[in-house]
Short mmCIF file of C-alpha atoms in Angstrom, two decimals:
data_model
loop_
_atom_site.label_atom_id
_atom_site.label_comp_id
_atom_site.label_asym_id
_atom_site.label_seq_id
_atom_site.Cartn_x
_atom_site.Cartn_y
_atom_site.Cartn_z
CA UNK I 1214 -10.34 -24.51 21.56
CA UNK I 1215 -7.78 -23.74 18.86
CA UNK I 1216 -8.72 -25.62 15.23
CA UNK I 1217 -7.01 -28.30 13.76
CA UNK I 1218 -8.16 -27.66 10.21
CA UNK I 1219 -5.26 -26.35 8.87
CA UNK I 1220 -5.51 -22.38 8.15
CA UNK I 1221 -4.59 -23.00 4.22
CA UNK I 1222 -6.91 -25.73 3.98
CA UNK I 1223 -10.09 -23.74 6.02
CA UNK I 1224 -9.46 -20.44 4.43
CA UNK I 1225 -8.05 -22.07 1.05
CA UNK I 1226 -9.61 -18.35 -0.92
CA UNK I 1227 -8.77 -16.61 1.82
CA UNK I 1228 -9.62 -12.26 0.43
CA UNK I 1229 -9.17 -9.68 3.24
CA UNK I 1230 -11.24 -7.29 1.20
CA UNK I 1231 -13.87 -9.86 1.53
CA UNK I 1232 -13.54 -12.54 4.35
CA UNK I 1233 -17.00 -14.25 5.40
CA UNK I 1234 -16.05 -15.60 8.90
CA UNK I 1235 -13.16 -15.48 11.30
CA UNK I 1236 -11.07 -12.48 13.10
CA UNK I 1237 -8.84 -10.10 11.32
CA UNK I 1238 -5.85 -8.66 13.63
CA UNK I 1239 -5.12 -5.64 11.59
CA UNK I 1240 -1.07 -4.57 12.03
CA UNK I 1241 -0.73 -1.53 10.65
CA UNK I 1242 2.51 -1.53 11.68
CA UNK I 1243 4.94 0.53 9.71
CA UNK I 1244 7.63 -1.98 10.36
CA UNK I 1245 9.80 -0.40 7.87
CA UNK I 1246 13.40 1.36 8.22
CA UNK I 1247 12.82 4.02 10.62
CA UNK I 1248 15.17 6.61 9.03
CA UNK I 1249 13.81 7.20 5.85
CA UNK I 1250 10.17 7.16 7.70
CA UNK I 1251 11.23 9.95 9.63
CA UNK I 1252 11.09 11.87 6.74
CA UNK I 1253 6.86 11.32 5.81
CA UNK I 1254 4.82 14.03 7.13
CA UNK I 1255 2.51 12.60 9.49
CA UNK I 1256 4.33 8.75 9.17
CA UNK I 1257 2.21 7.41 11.86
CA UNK I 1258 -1.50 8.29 10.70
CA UNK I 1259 -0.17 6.22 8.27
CA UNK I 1260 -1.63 3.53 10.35
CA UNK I 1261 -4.83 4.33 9.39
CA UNK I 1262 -4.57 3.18 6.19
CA UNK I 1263 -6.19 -0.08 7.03
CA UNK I 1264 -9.12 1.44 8.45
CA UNK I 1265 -11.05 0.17 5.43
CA UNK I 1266 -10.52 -2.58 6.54
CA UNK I 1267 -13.20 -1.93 9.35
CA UNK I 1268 -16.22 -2.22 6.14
CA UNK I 1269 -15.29 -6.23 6.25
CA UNK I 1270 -17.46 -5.93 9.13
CA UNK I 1271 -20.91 -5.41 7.33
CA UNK I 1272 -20.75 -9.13 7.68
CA UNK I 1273 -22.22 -10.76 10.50
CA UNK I 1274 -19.53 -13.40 11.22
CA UNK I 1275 -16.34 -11.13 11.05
CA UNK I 1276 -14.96 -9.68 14.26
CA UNK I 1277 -11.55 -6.97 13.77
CA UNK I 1278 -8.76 -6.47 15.81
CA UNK I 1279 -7.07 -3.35 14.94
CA UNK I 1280 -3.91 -2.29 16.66
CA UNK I 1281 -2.89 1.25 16.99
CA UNK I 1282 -0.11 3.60 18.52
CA UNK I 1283 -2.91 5.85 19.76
CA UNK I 1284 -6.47 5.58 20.07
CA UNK I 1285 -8.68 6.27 17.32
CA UNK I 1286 -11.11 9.55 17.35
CA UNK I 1287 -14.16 7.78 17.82
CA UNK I 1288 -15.75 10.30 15.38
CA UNK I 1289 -13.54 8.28 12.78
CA UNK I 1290 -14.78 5.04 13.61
CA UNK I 1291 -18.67 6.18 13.39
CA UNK I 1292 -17.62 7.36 9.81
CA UNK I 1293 -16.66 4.06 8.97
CA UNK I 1294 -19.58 2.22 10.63
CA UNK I 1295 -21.99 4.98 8.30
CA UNK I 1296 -21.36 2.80 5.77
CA UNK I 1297 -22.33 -0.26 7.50
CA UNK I 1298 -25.96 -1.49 7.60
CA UNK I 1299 -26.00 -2.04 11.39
CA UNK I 1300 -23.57 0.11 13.07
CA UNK I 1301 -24.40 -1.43 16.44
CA UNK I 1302 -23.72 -4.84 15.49
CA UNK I 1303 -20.63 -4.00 13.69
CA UNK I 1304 -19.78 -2.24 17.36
CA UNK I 1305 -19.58 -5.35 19.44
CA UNK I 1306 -17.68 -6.89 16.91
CA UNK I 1307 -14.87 -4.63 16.38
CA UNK I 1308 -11.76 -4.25 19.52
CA UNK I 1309 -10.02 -1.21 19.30
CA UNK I 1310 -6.64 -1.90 20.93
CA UNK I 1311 -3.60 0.67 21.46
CA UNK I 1312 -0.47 1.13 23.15
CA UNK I 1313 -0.91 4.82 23.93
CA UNK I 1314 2.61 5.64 23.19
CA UNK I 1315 2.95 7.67 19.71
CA UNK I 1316 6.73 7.88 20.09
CA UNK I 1317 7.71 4.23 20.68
CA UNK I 1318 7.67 2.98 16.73
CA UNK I 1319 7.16 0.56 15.03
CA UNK I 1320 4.18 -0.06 16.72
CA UNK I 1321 4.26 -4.36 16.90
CA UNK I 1322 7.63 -3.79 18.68
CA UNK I 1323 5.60 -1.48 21.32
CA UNK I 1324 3.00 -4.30 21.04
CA UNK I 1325 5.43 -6.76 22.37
CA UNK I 1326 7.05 -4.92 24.72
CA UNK I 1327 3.42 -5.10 26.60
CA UNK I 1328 2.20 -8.15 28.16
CA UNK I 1329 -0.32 -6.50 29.06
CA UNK I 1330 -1.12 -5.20 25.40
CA UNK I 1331 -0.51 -9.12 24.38
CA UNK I 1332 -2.70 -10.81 26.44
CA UNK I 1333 -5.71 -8.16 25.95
CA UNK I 1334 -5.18 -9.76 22.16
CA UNK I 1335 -5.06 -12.95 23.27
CA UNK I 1336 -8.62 -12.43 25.25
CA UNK I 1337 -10.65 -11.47 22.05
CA UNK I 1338 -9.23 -13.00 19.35
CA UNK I 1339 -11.55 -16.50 19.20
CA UNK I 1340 -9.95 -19.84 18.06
CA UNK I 1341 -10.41 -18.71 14.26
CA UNK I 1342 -8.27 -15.57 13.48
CA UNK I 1343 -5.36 -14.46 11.61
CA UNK I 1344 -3.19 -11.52 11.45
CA UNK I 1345 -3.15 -8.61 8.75
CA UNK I 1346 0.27 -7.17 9.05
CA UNK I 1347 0.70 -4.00 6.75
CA UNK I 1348 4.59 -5.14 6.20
CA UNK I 1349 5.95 -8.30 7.69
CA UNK I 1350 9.24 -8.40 9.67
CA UNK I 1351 10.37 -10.42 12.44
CA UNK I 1352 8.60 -8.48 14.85
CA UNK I 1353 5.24 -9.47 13.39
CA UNK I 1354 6.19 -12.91 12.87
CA UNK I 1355 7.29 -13.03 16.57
CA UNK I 1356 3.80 -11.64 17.29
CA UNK I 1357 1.87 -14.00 15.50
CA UNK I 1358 3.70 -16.79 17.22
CA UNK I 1359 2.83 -15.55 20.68
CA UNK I 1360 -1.04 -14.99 19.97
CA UNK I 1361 -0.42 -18.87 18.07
CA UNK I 1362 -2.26 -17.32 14.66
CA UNK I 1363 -1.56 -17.50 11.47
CA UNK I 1364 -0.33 -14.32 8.78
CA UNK I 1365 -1.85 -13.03 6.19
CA UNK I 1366 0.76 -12.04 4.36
CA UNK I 1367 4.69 -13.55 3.12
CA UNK I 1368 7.10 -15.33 5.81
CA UNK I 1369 10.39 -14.19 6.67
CA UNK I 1370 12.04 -16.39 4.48
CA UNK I 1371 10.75 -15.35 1.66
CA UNK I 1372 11.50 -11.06 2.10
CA UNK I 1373 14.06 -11.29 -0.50
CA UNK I 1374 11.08 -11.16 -3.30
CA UNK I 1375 10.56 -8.52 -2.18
CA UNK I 1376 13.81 -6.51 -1.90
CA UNK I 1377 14.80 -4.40 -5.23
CA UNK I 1378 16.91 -7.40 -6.24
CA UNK I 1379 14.68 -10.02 -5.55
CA UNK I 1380 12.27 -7.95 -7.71
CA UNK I 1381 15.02 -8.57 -10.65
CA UNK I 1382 15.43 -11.89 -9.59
CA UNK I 1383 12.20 -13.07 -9.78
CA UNK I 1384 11.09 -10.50 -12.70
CA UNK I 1385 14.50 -12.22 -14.88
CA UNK I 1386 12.58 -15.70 -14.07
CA UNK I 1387 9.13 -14.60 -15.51
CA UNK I 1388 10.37 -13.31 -18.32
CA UNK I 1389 8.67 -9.71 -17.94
CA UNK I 1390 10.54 -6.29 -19.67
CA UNK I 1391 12.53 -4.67 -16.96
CA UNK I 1392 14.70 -1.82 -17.34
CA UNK I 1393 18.84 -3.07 -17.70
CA UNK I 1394 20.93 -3.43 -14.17
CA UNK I 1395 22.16 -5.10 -11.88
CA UNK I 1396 21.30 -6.47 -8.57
CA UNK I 1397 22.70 -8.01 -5.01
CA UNK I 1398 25.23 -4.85 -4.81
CA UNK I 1399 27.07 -3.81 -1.69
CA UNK I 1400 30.21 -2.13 -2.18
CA UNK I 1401 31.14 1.02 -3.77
CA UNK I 1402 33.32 -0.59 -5.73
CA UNK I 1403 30.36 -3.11 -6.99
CA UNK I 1404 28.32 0.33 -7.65
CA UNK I 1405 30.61 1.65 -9.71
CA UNK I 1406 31.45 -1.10 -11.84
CA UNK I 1407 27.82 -1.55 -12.69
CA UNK I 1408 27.09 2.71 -13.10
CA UNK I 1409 29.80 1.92 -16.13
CA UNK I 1410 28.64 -0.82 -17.05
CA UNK I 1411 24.86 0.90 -17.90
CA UNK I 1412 24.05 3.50 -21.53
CA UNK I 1413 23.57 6.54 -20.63
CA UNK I 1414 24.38 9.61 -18.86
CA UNK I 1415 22.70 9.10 -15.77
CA UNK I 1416 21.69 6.11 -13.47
CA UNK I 1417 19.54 4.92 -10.59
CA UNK I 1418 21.06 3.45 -7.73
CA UNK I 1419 18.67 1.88 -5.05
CA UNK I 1420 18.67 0.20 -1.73
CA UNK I 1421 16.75 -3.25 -1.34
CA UNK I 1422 14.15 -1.68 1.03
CA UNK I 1423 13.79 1.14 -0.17
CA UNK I 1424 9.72 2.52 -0.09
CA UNK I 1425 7.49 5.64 -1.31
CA UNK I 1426 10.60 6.53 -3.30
CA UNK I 1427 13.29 6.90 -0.68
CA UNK I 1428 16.15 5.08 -0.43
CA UNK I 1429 16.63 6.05 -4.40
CA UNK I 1430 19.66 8.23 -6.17
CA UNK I 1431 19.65 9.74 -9.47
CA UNK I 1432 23.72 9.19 -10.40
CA UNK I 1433 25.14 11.23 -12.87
CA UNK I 1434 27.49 9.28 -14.27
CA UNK I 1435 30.85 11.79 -14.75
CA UNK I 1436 29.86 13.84 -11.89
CA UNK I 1437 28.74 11.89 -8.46
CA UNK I 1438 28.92 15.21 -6.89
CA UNK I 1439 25.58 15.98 -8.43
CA UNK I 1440 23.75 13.08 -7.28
CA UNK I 1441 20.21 13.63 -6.31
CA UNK I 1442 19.51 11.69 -2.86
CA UNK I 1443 15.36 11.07 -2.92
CA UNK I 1444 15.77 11.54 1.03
CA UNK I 1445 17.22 14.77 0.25
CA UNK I 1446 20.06 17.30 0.58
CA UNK I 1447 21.13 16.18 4.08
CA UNK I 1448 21.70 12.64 2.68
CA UNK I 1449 25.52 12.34 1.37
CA UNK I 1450 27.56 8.90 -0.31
CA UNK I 1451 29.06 8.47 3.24
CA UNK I 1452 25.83 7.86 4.60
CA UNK I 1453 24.35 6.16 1.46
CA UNK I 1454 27.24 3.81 0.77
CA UNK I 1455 26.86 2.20 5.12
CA UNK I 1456 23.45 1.81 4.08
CA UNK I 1457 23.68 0.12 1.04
CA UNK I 1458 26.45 -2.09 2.70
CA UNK I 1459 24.37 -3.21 5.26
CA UNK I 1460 21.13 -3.63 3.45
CA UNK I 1461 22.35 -4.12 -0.40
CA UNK I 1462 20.88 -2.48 -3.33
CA UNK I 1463 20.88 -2.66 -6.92
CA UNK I 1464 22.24 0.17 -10.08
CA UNK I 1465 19.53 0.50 -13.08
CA UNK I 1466 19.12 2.32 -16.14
CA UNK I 1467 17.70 5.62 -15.72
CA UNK I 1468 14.88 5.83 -17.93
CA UNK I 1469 14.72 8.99 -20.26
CA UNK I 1470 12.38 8.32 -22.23
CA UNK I 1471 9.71 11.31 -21.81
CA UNK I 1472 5.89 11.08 -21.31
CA UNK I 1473 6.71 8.33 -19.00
CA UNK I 1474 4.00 6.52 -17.06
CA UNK I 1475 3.91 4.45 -13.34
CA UNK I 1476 1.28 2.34 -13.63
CA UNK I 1477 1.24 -0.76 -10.91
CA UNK I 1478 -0.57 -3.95 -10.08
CA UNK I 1479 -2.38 -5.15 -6.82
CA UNK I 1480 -1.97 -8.79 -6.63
CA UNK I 1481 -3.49 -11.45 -3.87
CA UNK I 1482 -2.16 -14.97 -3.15
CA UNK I 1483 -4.55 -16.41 -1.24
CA UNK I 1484 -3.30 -19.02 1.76
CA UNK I 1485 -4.31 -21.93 -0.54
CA UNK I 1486 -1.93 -21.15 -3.07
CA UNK I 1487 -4.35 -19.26 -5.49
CA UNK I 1488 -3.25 -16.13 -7.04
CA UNK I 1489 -4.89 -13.19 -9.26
CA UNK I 1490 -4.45 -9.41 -10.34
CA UNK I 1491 -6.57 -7.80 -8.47
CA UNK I 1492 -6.44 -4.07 -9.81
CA UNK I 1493 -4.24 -2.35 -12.00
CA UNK I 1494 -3.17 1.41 -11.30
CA UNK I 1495 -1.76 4.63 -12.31
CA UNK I 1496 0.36 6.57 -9.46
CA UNK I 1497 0.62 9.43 -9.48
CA UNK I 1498 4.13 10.76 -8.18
CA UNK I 1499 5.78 13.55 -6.64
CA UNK I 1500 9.48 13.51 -7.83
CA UNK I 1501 9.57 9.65 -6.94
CA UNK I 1502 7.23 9.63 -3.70
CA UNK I 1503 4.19 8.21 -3.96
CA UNK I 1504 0.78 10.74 -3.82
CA UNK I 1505 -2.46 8.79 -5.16
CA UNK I 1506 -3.21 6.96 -8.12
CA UNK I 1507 -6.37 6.37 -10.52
CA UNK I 1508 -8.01 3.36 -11.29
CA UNK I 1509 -7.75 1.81 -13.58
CA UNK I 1510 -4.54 1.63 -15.34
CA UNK I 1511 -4.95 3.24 -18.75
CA UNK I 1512 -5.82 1.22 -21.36
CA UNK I 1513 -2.58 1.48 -23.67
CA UNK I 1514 -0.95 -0.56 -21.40
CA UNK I 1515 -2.99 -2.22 -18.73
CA UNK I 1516 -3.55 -5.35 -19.87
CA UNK I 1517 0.91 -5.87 -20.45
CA UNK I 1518 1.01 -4.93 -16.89
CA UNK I 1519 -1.73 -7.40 -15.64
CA UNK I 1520 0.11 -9.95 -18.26
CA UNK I 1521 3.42 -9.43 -16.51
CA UNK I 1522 1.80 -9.18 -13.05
CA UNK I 1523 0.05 -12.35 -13.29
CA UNK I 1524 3.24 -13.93 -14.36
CA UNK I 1525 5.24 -12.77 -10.98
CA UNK I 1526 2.07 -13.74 -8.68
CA UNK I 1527 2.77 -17.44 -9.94
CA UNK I 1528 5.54 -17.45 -9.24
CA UNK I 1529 5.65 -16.09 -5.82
CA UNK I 1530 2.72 -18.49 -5.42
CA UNK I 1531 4.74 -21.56 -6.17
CA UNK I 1532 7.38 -20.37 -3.31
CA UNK I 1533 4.48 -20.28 -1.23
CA UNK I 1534 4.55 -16.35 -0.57
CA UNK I 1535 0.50 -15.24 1.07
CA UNK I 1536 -1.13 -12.23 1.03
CA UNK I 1537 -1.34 -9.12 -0.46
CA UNK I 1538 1.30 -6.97 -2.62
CA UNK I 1539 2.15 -4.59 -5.08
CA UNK I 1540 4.55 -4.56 -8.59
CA UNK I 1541 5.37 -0.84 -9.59
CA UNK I 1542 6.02 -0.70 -13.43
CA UNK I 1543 7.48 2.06 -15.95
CA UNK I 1544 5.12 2.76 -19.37
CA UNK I 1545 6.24 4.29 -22.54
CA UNK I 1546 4.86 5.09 -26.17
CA UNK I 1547 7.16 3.00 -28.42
CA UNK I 1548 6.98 2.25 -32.21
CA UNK I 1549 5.49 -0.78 -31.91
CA UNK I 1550 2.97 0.47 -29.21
CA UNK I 1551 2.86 1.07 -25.22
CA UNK I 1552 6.09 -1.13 -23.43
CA UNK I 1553 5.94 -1.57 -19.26
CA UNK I 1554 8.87 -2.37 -17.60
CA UNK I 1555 9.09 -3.68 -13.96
CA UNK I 1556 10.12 -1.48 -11.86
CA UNK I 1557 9.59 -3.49 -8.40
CA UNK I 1558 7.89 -5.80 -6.16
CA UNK I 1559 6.26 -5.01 -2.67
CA UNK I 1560 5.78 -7.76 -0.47
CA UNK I 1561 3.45 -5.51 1.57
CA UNK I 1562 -0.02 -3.75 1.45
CA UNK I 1563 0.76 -0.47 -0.43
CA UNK I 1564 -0.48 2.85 -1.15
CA UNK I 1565 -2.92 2.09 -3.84
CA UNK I 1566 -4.64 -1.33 -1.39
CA UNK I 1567 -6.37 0.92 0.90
CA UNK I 1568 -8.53 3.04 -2.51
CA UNK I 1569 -8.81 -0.29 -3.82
CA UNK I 1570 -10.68 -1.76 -0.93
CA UNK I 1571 -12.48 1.09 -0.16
CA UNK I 1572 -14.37 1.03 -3.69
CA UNK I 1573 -14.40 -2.63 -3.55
CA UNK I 1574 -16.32 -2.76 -0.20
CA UNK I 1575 -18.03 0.45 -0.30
CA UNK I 1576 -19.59 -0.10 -4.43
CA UNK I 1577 -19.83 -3.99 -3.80
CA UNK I 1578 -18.47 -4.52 -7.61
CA UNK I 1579 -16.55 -7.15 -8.78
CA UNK I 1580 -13.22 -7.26 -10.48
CA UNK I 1581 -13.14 -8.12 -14.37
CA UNK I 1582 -9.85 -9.54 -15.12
CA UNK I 1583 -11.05 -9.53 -19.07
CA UNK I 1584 -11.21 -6.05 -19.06
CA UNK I 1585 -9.65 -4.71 -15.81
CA UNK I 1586 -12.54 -3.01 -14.79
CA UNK I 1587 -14.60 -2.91 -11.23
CA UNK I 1588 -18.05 -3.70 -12.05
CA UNK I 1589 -21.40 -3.11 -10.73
CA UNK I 1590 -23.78 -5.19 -12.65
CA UNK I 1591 -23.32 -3.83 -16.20
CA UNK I 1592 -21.88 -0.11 -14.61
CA UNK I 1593 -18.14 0.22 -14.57
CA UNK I 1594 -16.75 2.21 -11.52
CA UNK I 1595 -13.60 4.47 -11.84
CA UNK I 1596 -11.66 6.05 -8.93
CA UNK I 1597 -8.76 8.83 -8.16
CA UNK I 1598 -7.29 8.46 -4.82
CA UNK I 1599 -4.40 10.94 -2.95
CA UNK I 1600 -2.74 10.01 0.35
CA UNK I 1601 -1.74 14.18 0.44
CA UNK I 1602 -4.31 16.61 0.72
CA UNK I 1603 -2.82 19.20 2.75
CA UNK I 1604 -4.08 22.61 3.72
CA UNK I 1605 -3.79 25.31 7.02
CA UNK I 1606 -7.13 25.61 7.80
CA UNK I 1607 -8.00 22.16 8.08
CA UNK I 1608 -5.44 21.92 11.05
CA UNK I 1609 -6.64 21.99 14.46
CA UNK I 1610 -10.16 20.99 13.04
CA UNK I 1611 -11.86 17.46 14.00
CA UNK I 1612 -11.93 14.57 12.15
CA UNK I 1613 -16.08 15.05 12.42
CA UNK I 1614 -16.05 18.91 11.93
CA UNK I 1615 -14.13 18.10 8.28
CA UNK I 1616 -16.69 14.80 7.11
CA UNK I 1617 -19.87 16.91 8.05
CA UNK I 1618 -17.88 19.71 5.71
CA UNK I 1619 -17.31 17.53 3.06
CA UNK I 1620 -21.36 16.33 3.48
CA UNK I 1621 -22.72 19.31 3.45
CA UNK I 1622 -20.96 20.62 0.39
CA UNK I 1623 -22.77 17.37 -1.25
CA UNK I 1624 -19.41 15.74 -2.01
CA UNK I 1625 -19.91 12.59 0.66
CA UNK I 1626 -20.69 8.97 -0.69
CA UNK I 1627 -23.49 8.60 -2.57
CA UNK I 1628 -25.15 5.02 -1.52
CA UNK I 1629 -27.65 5.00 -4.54
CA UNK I 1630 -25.50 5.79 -6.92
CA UNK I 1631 -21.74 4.24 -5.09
CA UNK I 1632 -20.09 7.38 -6.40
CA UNK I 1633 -18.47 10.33 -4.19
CA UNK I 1634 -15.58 10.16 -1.65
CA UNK I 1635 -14.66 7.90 0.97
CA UNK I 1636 -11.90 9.60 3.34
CA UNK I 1637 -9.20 7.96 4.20
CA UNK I 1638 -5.95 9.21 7.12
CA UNK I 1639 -8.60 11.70 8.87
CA UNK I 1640 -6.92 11.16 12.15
CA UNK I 1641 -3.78 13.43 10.65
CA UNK I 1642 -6.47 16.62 10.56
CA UNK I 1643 -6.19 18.58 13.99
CA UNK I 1644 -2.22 18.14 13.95
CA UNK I 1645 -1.15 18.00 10.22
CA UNK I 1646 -4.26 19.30 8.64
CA UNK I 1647 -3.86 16.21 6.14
CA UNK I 1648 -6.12 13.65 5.31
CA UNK I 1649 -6.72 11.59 1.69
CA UNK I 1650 -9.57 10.41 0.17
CA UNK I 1651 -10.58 7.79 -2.48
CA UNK I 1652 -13.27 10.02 -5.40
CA UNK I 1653 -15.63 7.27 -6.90
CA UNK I 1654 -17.28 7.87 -9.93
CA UNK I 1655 -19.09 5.93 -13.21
CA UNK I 1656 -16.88 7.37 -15.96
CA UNK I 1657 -12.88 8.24 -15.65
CA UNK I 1658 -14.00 12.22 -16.00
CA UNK I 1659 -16.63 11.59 -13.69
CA UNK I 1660 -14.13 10.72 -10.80
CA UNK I 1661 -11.51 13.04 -12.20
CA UNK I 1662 -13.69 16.06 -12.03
CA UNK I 1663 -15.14 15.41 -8.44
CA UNK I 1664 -11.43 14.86 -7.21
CA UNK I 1665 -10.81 18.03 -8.52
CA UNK I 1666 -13.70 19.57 -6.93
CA UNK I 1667 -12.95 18.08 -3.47
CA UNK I 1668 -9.22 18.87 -3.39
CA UNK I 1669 -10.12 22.50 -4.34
CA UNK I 1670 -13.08 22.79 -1.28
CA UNK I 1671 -10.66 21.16 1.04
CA UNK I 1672 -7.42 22.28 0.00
CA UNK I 1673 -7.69 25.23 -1.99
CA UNK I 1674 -5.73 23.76 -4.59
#
């Protein structure tokens, strides 16, 4: 029998990191534009990034749901239940659901083109569950409708926060630093007026959904014939300019200014209306695609970007926008001290969510919002993540074969301590010979150093 309580009312401080009751229907949908995807080595592992997702289930009165485009390696799921203090339990609570079709993407759009997929859902989902998209669209709306649940995460109507110049929009209304430009552009024409319209000799031009950096071009600004595509030499301004016409885009400032930093914020609007910073980060960046990040943000700057990310997260709050996002910023040594400028918003779960919750559920500390530290008692616990750990000899090798490497070279998870590494994408190993993992340590150098250590062992690098 379905509940009438509504779900904003019963789950008012709603945290997916830390849910005490009820059925989470992971998405991990990448329900983004499938073009630029294309283009990320190993795209759909990516799905795995909510595996972490599976630790929620150390408590006795959460089931999981997670949906995949092919089954997980079991060895990956016993990994995850090590953590667990009763594996067994956690076992009859957790439904491992999959299409079995790695080609047919995104995967809630394979989800709904099977019935049979749907009403497998439908059969273990209880009367007191909600979904965990990874990205909304329509497609995940449409799915949450059929299985009559509600979202985790923003509606439909509210994606434009979340586009590049929605990010202006709403940043323009908090009153936050952001970088000079213009948004809501889609012709060339509109481009062009605003590239002239910007100081300096180069500019950034960006398209509303663009993600991990792509969608993105550096524009010099008396020679377009030397514009650097982020998607890369096969990209051209025939191609750009239909894109940006259908989806819109916005033309910035292209920040000079040299050591510059990309710290960002992990923010949670809960489905009661209650909103907090929940981390702050530093990425750390390839070109412009995302790799890993540290935690926390350094300390020059990390409480302006909490300052500015709190402001947005009201906001979106008051629009009535639920779940979990991320606000990318820029940070720069000034005269007067350390400036951050939005950069964007990401109505989604993002790059840095899945290290977060991995410390968060695997060190059971506690966000300080005074300080922007995790804590464990009186301990502080510090963290460098990567998404890209790459190397030839890893590929072809199991997912168990590389965790029973990592333990026996005595850089697994510590459970006295909470330090070491939690591994993260490990179902990209026998193909890609890629995985990531989160380093947890007590001091900054602490996790730096073991990071290093682990990246070398793994990927000789």
């Amino acid at each position: 029998m379905i509940t009438n309580i509504p779900f904003g009312e019963k789950h008012a401080r709603l945290s997916i990191f830390e849910p005490s009751e009820g059925t989470l229907v992971v998405v991990p949908s990448l329900s983004l534009p499938q073009d630029e995807l294309r283009r990320i080595k190993a795209a759909r592992c990516y799905e795995e990034r909510l595996l972490f997702l599976l630790l929620t289930l150390r408590e006795p009165g959460i089931s999981v749901v997670y949906l995949s485009s092919v089954p997980i390696h079991q060895e990956i799921v016993d990994y995850y239940f090590g953590f667990l203090p009763d594996p067994d339990d956690a076992a009859r609570r957790l439904h491992l659901i999959t299409v079995d079709d790695p080609h047919s993407q995104p995967l809630t759009r394979s989800v709904l083109d099977r019935p049979d997929v749907v009403e497998r859902i439908r059969g273990v989902i209880g009367d007191d569950a909600w979904l965990v998209p990874f990205v909304m669209s329509d497609l995940e709306e449409e799915l949450a409708a059929s299985l009559n649940v509600p979202i985790y995460g923003p509606a439909m109507s509210l994606a434009y926060y979340g586009s590049k110049s929605g990010a202006r929009e709403i940043g323009t209304e908090a009153a936050v630093p952001m970088a000079r430009g213009f948004g809501d552009l889609y012709t060339m024409a509109q481009i062009e007026d605003a590239v002239l319209s910007l100081p300096g000799e180069r500019v950034m031009v960006k398209l509303n959904d663009g993600y991990s950096g792509l969608g993105n071009a550096i524009v010099p600004k008396h020679d377009w014939s030397r514009t650097e595509f982020s998607a890369g030499a096969d990209e051209t301004w025939t191609g750009f300019a239909a894109k940006l016409a259908e989806r819109g885009g916005v033309v910035e400032e292209f920040i000079e200014h040299r050591p510059l930093y990309y710290p960002s914020a992990l923010a949670r609007i809960t489905p009661g209306g209650h909103y907090d910073v929940v981390a702050t980060h530093d990425q750390v960046l390839d070109g412009p695609v995302y790799q890993g990040c540290t935690f926390p943000a350094r300390p020059e700057y990390r409480a302006e970007v909490s300052a500015s990310a709190e402001k947005i997260a009201g906001l979106l709050a008051g629009r009535g926008v639920v779940g979990l996002f991320g606000m990318d910023f820029f940070a720069m040594k000034t005269d007067a001290g350390y400036a951050a400028l939005l950069c964007e918003v990401n109505l989604r779960i993002g790059g840095t969510t899945h290290p977060f919750g991995a410390a968060l559920l695997t060190t059971d500390a506690t966000y300080d919002p005074s300080t922007g530290l995790l804590m464990r008692g009186a301990q502080p616990k510090y963290y460098t993540a990567t998404d890209n750990c790459s190397a030839g000899c890893l590929a072809g090798r199991t997912p168990g074969e590389v965790v029973k490497m990592v333990e026996g070279l005595g850089l697994g998870f510590d459970p006295v301590r909470r330090t070491g590494n939690v591994l993260h994408l490990l179902g990209a190993i026998p193909e890609h010979g890629k995985l990531g993992f989160t380093t947890i340590g007590d001091s900054r150098e602490e996790a730096d150093e073991l990071h290093g250590i682990t990246r070398r062992a793994l990927c000789g690098d």
